[in-house]
Tab-separated table of C-alpha atoms and ligand atoms in Angstrom:
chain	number	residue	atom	x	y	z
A	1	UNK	CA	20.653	-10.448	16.503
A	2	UNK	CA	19.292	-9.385	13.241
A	3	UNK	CA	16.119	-7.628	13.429
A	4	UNK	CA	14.695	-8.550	10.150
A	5	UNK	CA	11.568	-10.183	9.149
A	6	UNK	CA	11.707	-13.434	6.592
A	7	UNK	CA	9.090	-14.058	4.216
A	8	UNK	CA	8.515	-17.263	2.762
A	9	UNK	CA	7.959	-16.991	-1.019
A	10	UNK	CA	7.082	-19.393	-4.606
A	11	UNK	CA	10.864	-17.505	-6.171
A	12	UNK	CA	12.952	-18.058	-2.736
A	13	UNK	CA	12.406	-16.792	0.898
A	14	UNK	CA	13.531	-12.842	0.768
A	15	UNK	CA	14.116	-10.627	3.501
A	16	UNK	CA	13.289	-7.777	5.542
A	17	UNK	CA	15.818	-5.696	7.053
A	18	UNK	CA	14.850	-3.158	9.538
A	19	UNK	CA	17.933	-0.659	9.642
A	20	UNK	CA	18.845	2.876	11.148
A	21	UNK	CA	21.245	3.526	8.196
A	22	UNK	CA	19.899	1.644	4.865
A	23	UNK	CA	22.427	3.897	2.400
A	24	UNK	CA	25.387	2.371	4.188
A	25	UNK	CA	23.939	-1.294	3.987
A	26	UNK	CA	23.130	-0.980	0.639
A	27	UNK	CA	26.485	0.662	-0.272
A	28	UNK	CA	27.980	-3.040	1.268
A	29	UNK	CA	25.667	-5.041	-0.674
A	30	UNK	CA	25.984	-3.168	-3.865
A	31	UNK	CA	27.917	-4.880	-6.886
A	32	UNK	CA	29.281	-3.837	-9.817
A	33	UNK	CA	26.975	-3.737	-13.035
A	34	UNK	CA	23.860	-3.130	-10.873
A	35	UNK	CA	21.766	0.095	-11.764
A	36	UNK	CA	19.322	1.342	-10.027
A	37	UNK	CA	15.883	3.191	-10.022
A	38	UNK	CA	15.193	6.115	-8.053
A	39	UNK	CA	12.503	8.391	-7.520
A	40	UNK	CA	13.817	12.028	-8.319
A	41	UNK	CA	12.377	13.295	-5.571
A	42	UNK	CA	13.938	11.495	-3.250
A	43	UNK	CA	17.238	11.476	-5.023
A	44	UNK	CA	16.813	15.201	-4.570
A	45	UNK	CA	15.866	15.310	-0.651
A	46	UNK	CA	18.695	12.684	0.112
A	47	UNK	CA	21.291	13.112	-2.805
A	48	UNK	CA	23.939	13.252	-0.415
A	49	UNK	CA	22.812	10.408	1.846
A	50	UNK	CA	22.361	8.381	-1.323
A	51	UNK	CA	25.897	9.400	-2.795
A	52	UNK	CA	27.877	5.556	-1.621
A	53	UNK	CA	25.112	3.932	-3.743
A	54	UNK	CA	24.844	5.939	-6.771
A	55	UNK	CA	28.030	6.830	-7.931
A	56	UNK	CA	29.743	4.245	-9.962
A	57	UNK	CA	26.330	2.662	-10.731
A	58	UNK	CA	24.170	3.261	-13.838
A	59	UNK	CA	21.388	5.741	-11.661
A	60	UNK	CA	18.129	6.131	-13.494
A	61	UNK	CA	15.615	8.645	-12.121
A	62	UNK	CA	12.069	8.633	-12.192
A	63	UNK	CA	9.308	10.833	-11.812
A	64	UNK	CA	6.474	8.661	-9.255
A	65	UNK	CA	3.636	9.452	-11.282
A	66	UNK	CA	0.832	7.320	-12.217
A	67	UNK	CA	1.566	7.673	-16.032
A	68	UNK	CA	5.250	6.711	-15.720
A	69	UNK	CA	3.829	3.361	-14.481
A	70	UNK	CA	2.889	2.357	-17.405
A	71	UNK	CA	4.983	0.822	-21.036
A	72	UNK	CA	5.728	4.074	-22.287
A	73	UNK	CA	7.351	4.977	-18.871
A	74	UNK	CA	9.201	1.746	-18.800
A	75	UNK	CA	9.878	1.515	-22.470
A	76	UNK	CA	13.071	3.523	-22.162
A	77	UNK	CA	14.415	2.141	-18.582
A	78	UNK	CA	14.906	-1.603	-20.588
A	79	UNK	CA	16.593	0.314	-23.433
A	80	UNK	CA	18.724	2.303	-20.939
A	81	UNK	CA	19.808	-1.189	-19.003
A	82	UNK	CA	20.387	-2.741	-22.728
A	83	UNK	CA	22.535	-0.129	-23.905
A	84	UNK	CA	24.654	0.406	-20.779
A	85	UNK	CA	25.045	-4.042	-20.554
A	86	UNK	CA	22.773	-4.440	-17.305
A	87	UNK	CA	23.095	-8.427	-17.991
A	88	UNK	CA	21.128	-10.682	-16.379
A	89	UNK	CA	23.870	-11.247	-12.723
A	90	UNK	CA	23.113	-8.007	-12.121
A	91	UNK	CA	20.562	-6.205	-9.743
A	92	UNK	CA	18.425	-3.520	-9.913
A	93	UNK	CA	18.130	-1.294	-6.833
A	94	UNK	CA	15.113	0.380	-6.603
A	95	UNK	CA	14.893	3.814	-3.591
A	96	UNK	CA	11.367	5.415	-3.455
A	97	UNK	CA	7.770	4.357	-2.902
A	98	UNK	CA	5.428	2.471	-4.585
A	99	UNK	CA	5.521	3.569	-8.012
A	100	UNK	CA	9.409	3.012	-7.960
A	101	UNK	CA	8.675	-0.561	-6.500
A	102	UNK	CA	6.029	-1.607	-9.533
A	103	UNK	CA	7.930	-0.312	-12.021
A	104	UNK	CA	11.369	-1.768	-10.756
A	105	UNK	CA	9.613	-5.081	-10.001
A	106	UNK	CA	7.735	-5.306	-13.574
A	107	UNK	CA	10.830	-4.668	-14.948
A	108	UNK	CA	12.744	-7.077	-13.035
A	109	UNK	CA	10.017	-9.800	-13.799
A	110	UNK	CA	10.537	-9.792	-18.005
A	111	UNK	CA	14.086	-8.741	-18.253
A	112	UNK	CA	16.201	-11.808	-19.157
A	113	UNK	CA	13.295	-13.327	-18.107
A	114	UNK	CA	14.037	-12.361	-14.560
A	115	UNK	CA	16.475	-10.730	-12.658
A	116	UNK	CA	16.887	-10.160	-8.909
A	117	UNK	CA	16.289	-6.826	-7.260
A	118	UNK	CA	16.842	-4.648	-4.289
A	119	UNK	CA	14.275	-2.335	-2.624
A	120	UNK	CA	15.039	0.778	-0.094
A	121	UNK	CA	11.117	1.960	0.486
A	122	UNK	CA	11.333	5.172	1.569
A	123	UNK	CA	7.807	6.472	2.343
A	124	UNK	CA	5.336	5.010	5.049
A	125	UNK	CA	2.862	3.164	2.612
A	126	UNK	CA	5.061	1.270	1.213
A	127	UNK	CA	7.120	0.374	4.293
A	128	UNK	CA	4.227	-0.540	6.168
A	129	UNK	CA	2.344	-2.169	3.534
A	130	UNK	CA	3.338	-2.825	-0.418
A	131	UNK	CA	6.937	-3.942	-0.009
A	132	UNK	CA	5.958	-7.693	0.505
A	133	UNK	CA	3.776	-9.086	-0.580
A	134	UNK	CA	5.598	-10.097	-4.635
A	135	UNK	CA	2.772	-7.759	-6.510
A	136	UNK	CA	4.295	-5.823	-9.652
A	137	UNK	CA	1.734	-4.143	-11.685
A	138	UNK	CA	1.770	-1.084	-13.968
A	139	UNK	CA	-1.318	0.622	-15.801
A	140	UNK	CA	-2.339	-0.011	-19.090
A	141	UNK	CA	-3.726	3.670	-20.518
A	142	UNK	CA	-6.243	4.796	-17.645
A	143	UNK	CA	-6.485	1.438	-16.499
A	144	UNK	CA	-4.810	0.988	-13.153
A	145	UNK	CA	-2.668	-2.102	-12.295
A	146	UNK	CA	-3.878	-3.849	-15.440
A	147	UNK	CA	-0.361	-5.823	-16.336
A	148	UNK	CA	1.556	-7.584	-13.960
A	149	UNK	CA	2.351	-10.067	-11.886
A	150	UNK	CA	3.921	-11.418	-8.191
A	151	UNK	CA	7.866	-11.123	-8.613
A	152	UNK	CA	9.240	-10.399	-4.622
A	153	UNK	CA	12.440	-8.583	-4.373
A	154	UNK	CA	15.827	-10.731	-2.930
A	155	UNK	CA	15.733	-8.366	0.080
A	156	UNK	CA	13.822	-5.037	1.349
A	157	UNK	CA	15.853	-2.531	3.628
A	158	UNK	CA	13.617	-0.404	5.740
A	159	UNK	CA	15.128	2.886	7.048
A	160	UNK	CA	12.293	5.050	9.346
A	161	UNK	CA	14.839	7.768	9.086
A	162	UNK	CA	13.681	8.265	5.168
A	163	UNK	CA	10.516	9.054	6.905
A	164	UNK	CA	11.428	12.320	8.588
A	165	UNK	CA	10.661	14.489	5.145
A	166	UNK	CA	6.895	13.043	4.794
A	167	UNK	CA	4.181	15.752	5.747
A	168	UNK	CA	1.591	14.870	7.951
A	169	UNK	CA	-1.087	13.545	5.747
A	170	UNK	CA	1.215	11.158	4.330
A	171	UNK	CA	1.511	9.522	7.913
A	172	UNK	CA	-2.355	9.733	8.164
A	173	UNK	CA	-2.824	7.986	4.812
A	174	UNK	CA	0.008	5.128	6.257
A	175	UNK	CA	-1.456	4.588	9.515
A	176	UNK	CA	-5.504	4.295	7.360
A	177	UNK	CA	-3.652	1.886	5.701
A	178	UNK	CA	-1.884	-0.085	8.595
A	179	UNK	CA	-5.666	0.071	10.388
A	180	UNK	CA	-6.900	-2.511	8.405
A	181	UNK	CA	-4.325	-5.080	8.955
A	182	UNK	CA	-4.972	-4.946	12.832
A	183	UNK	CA	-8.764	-4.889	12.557
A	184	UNK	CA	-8.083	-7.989	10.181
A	185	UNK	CA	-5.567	-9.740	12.478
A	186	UNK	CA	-8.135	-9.951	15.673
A	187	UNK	CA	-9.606	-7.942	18.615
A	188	UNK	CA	-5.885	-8.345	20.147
A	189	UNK	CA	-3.925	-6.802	17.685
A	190	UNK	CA	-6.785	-3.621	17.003
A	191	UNK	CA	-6.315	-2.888	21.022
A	192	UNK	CA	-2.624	-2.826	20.657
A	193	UNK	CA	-3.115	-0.146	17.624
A	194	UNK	CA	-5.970	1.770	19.511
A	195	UNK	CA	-3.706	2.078	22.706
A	196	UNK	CA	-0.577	3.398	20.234
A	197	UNK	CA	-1.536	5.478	16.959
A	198	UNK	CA	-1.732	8.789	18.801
A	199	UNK	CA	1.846	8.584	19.449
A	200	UNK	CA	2.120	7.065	15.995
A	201	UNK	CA	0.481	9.787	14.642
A	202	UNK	CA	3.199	12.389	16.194
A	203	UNK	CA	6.041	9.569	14.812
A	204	UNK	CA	6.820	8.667	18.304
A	205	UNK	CA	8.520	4.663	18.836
A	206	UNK	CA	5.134	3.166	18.096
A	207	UNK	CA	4.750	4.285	13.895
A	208	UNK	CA	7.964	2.013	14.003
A	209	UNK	CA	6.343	-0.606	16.235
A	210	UNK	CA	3.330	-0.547	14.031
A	211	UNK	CA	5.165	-0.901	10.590
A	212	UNK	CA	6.788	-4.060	11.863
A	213	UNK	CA	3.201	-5.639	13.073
A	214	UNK	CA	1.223	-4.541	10.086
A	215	UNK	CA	4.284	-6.421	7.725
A	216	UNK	CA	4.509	-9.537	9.882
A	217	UNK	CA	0.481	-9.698	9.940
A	218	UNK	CA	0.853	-9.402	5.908
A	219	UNK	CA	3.762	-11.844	6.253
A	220	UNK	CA	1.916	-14.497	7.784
A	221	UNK	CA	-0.901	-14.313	5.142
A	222	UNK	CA	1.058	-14.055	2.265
A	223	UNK	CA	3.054	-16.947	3.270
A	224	UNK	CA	-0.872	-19.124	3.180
A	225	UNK	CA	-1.682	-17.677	0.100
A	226	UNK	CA	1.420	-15.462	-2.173
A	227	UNK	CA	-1.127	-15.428	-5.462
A	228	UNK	CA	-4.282	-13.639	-3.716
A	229	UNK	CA	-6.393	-16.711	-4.678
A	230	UNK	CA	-8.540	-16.891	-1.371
A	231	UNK	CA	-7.445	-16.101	1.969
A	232	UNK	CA	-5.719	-13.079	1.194
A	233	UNK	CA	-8.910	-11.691	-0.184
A	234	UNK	CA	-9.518	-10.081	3.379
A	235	UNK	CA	-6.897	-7.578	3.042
A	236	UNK	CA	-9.563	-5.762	0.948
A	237	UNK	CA	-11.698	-4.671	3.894
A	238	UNK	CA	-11.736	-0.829	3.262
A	239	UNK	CA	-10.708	-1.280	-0.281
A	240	UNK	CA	-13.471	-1.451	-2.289
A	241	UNK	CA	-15.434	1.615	-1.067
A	242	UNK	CA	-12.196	3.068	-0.387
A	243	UNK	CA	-10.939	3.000	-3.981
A	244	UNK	CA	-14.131	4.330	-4.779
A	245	UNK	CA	-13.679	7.027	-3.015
A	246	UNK	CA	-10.119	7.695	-4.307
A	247	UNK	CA	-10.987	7.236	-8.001
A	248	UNK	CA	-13.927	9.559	-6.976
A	249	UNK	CA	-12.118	12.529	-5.792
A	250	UNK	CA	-9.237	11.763	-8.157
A	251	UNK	CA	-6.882	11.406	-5.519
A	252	UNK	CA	-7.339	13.838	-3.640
A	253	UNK	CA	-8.029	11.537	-0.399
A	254	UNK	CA	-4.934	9.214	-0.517
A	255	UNK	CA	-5.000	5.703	-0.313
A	256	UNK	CA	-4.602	4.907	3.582
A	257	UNK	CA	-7.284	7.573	4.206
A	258	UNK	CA	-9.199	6.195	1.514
A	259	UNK	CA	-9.400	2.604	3.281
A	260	UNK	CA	-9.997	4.065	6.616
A	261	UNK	CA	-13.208	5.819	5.647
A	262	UNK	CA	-13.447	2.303	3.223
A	263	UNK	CA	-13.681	0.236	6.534
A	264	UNK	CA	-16.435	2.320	8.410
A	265	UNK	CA	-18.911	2.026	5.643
A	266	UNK	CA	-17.898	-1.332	5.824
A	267	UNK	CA	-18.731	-1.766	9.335
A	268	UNK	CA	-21.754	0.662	8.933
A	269	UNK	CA	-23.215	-1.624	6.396
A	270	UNK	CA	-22.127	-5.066	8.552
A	271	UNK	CA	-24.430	-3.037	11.435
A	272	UNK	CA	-27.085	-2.522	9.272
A	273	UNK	CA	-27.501	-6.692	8.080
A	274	UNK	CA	-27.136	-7.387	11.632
A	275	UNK	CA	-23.400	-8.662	11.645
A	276	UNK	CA	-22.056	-6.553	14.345
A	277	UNK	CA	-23.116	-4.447	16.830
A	278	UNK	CA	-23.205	-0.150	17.055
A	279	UNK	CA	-20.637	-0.669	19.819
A	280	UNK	CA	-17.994	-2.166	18.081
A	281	UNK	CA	-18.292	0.124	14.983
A	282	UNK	CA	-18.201	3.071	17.402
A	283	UNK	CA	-15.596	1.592	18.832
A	284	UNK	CA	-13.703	1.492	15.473
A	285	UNK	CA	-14.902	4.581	14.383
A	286	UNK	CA	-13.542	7.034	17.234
A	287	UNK	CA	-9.785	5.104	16.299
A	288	UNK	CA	-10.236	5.882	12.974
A	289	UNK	CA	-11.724	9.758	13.490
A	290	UNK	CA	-8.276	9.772	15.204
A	291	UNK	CA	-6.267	9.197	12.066
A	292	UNK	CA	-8.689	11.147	9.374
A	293	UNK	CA	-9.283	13.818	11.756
A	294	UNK	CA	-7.682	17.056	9.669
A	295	UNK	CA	-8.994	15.983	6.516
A	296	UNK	CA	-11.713	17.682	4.675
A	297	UNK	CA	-14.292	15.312	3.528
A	298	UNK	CA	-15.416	16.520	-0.110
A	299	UNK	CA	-19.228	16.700	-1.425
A	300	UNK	CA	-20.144	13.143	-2.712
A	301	UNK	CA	-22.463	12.596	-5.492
A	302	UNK	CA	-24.058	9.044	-4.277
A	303	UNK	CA	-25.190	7.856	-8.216
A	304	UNK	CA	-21.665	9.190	-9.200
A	305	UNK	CA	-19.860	7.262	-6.335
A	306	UNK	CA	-21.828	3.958	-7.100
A	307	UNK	CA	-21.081	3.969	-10.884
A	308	UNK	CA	-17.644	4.009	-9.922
A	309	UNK	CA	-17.928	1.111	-7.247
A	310	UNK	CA	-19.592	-0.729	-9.413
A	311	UNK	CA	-16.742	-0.230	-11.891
A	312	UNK	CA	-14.619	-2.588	-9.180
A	313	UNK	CA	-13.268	-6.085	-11.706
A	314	UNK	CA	-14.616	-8.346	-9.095
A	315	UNK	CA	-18.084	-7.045	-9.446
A	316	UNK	CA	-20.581	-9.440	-10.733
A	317	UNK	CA	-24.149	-8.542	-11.736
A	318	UNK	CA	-25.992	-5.760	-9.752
A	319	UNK	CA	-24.600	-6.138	-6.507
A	320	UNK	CA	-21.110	-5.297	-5.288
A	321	UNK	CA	-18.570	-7.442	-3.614
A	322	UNK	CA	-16.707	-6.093	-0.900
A	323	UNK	CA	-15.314	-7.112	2.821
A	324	UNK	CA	-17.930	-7.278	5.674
A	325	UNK	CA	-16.709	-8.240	9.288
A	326	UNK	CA	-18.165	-10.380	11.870
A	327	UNK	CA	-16.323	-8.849	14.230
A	328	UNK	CA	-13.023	-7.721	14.928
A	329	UNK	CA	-10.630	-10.506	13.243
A	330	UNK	CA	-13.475	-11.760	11.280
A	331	UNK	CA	-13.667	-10.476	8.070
A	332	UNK	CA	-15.127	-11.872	4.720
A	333	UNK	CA	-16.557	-11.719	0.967
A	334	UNK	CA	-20.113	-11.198	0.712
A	335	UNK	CA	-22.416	-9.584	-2.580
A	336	UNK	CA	-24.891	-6.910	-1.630
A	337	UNK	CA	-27.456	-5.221	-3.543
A	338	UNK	CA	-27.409	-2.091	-3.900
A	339	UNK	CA	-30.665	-0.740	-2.641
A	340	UNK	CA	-32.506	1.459	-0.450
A	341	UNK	CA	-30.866	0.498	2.830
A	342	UNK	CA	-27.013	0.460	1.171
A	343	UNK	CA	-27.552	3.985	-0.103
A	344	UNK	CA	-29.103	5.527	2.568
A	345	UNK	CA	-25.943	3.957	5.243
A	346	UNK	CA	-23.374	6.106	2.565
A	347	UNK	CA	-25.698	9.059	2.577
A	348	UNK	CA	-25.282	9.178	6.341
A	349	UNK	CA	-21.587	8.156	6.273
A	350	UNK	CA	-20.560	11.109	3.648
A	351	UNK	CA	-22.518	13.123	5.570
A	352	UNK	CA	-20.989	12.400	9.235
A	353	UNK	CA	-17.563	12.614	7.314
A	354	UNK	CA	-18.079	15.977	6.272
A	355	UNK	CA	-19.496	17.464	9.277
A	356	UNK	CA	-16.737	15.527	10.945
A	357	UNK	CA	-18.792	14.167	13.895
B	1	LIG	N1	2.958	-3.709	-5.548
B	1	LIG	C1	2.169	-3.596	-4.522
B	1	LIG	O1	1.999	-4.523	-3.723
B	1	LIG	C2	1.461	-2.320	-4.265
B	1	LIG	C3	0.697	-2.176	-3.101
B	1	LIG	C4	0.074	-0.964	-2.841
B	1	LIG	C5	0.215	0.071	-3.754
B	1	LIG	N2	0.940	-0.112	-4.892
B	1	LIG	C6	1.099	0.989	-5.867
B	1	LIG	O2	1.896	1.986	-5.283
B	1	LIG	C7	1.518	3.259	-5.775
B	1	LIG	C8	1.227	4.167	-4.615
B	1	LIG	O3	2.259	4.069	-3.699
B	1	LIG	P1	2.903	5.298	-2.991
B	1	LIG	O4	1.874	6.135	-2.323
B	1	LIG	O5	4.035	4.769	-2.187
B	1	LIG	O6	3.361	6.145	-4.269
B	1	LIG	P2	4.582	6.979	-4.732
B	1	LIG	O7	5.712	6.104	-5.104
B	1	LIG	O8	4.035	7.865	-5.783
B	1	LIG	O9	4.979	7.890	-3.504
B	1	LIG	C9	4.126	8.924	-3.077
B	1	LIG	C10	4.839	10.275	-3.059
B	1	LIG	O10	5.793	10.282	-2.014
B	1	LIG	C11	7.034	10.790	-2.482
B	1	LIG	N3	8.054	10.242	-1.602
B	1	LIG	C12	8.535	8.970	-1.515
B	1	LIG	N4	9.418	8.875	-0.516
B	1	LIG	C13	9.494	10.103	0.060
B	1	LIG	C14	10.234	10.641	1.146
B	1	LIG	N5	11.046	9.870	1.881
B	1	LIG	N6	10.057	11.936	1.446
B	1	LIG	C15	9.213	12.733	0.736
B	1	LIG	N7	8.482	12.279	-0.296
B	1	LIG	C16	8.628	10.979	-0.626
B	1	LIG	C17	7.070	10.364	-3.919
B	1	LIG	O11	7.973	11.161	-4.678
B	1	LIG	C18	5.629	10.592	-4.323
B	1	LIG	O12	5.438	11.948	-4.659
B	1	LIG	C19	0.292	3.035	-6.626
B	1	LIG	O13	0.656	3.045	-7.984
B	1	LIG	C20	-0.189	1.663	-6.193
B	1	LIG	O14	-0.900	1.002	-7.219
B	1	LIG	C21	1.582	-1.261	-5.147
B	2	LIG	ZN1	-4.212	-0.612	0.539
């Protein structure tokens, strides 16, 4: 049997295929007159590997940087595809993480006003997380993920074997990020992840376990609601006052790590208006210690972080909007003013985070 995950979708149901050798699959799907996009450096770690799929086939490398995710960067890609006839049968083929994906799937959205394409992730984020889902959105000058829109690939081959050359914090920042679909899913599914991510962390059987439970949790709630108009809105717990955090230290806490320290404010501020209980969070909390454990917490300006909270789209008025639980499994939208009792739960959080208690 095929050990692949289908995913229900507005274009056409596309699939993923969880494989041990995703260069040789792809060199059988492959067709003439497709091109593909690949992040140099993974072109460079796995040229060899990679060899059945690019030669013959227009290969375009890209550099995964924020500001190649943008019109400029993709600007001369379509002229590129133009010139060399790319017409609208073909595919494009895209190998590398997220960046690769967005700008792949933007481009794959307006082209001939749509053409199909291919995706090999080969980090853990977006294995784990960003290769379902149908978002494609590039930046628009300093503002992130501006333009875009939901344009799913045809079908997704995931290869842990890509993972091998990923250094530790990269795992960290995956398994932060796969965190929040289990706390999301229900008490059930967090125990499961509890019991495992130590051996996840050291890439034992279970990161591959856990990749396949965090997509088909994503699966099943993209499949309710593909265009993020309600239900969906969960999979934010962590996000807000984890991309403030991010945007804060420019990056230098990625993502997954980002969301994990996201989620216990979260839960420190659901303690504080009486939602849930010190257990649980402490509960949470030592999983999560687990998985942020080497990282060095950086001095935090509170006004500074705010200001950029605040900056969050879906902010309306004074307060912020962001993900508070009920309990494991029971997340939701609330506002919240930002007063004395909000500040003082992130002065204590940034503070526990640095001294790493
Ligand atoms: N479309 C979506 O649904 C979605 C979801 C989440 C994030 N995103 C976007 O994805 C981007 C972040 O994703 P990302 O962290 O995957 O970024 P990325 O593509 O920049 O990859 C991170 C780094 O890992 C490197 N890399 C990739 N595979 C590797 C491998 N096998 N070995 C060694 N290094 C490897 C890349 O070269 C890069 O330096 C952001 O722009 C974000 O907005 C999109
Ligand atoms: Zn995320």
């Amino acid at each position: 049997m095929k050990d692949e995950l289908i995913i229900q979708s507005y274009r056409k149901p596309y699939q993923v295929l969880f494989v041990e050798d995703a260069p040789a699959v792809l060199a059988g799907e492959i067709r003439e007159g497709d091109a593909v996009i690949v992040d140099r450096k993974v072109l460079n770690l796995y040229r060899q590997k990679l060899e059945p799929i690019i030669e013959d086939h227009l290969v375009m490398e890209i550099e995964a940087t924020e500001d190649h995710k943008s019109y400029d960067g993709v600007r001369p890609l379509i002229q590129n595809l133009i010139e060399n006839g790319f017409k609208k049968n073909h595919r494009l083929i895209a190998i590398g993480g997220g960046i690769t994906q967005d700008v792949t799937a933007f481009m794959a959205s307006i082209l001939y006003r749509g053409v199909n394409w291919i995706f090999l992730p080969t980090n853990l984020l977006s294995q784990c997380d960003s290769c379902i889902g149908s978002k494609t959105s590039i930046n628009f000058g300093n503002y992130k993920n501006q333009i875009g829109g939901f344009y799913p690939p045809q079908l997704i081959l995931s290869d842990p074997s890509f993972l091998d050359t990923l250094d530790d914090r990269e795992i960290r920042s995956g398994l932060g990020e796969m965190a929040h679909y289990f706390l999301v899913e229900s008490e059930e599914a967090f125990s499961r992840y509890e019991q495992v991510v130590e051996e996840a962390l050291e890439r034992g059987p279970a990161l591959k376990e856990l990749i396949r439970e965090s997509l088909a949790i994503k699966k099943r709630m993209i499949e309710r609601d593909e265009f993020d108009e309600g239900p969906r809105n969960v999979f934010n717990y962590g996000h807000s006052f984890g991309h403030a955090i991010e945007g804060y230290t420019q990056y230098e806490i990625p993502h997954g790590l980002a969301v994990a320290f996201g989620m216990d404010i979260a839960n420190a501020q659901s303690v504080r208006l009486g939602l849930i209980d010190e257990k649980l969070r402490h509960r949470v909390r030592s999983t999560l210690c687990k998985v942020w454990k080497t990282v060095d917490f950086p001095e935090i300006e509170i006004e500074r972080y705010i200001t950029i909270l605040r900056k969050d789209k879906k902010n309306v008025g004074t307060d912020v909007r962001v993900i508070l639980t009920r309990g494991l499994g029971d997340m939701y939208i609330d506002r919240i003013a930002v007063d004395e009792g909000f500040v003082s739960i992130l002065e204590t959080c940034f503070k526990e985070y640095q001294e790493k208690l």
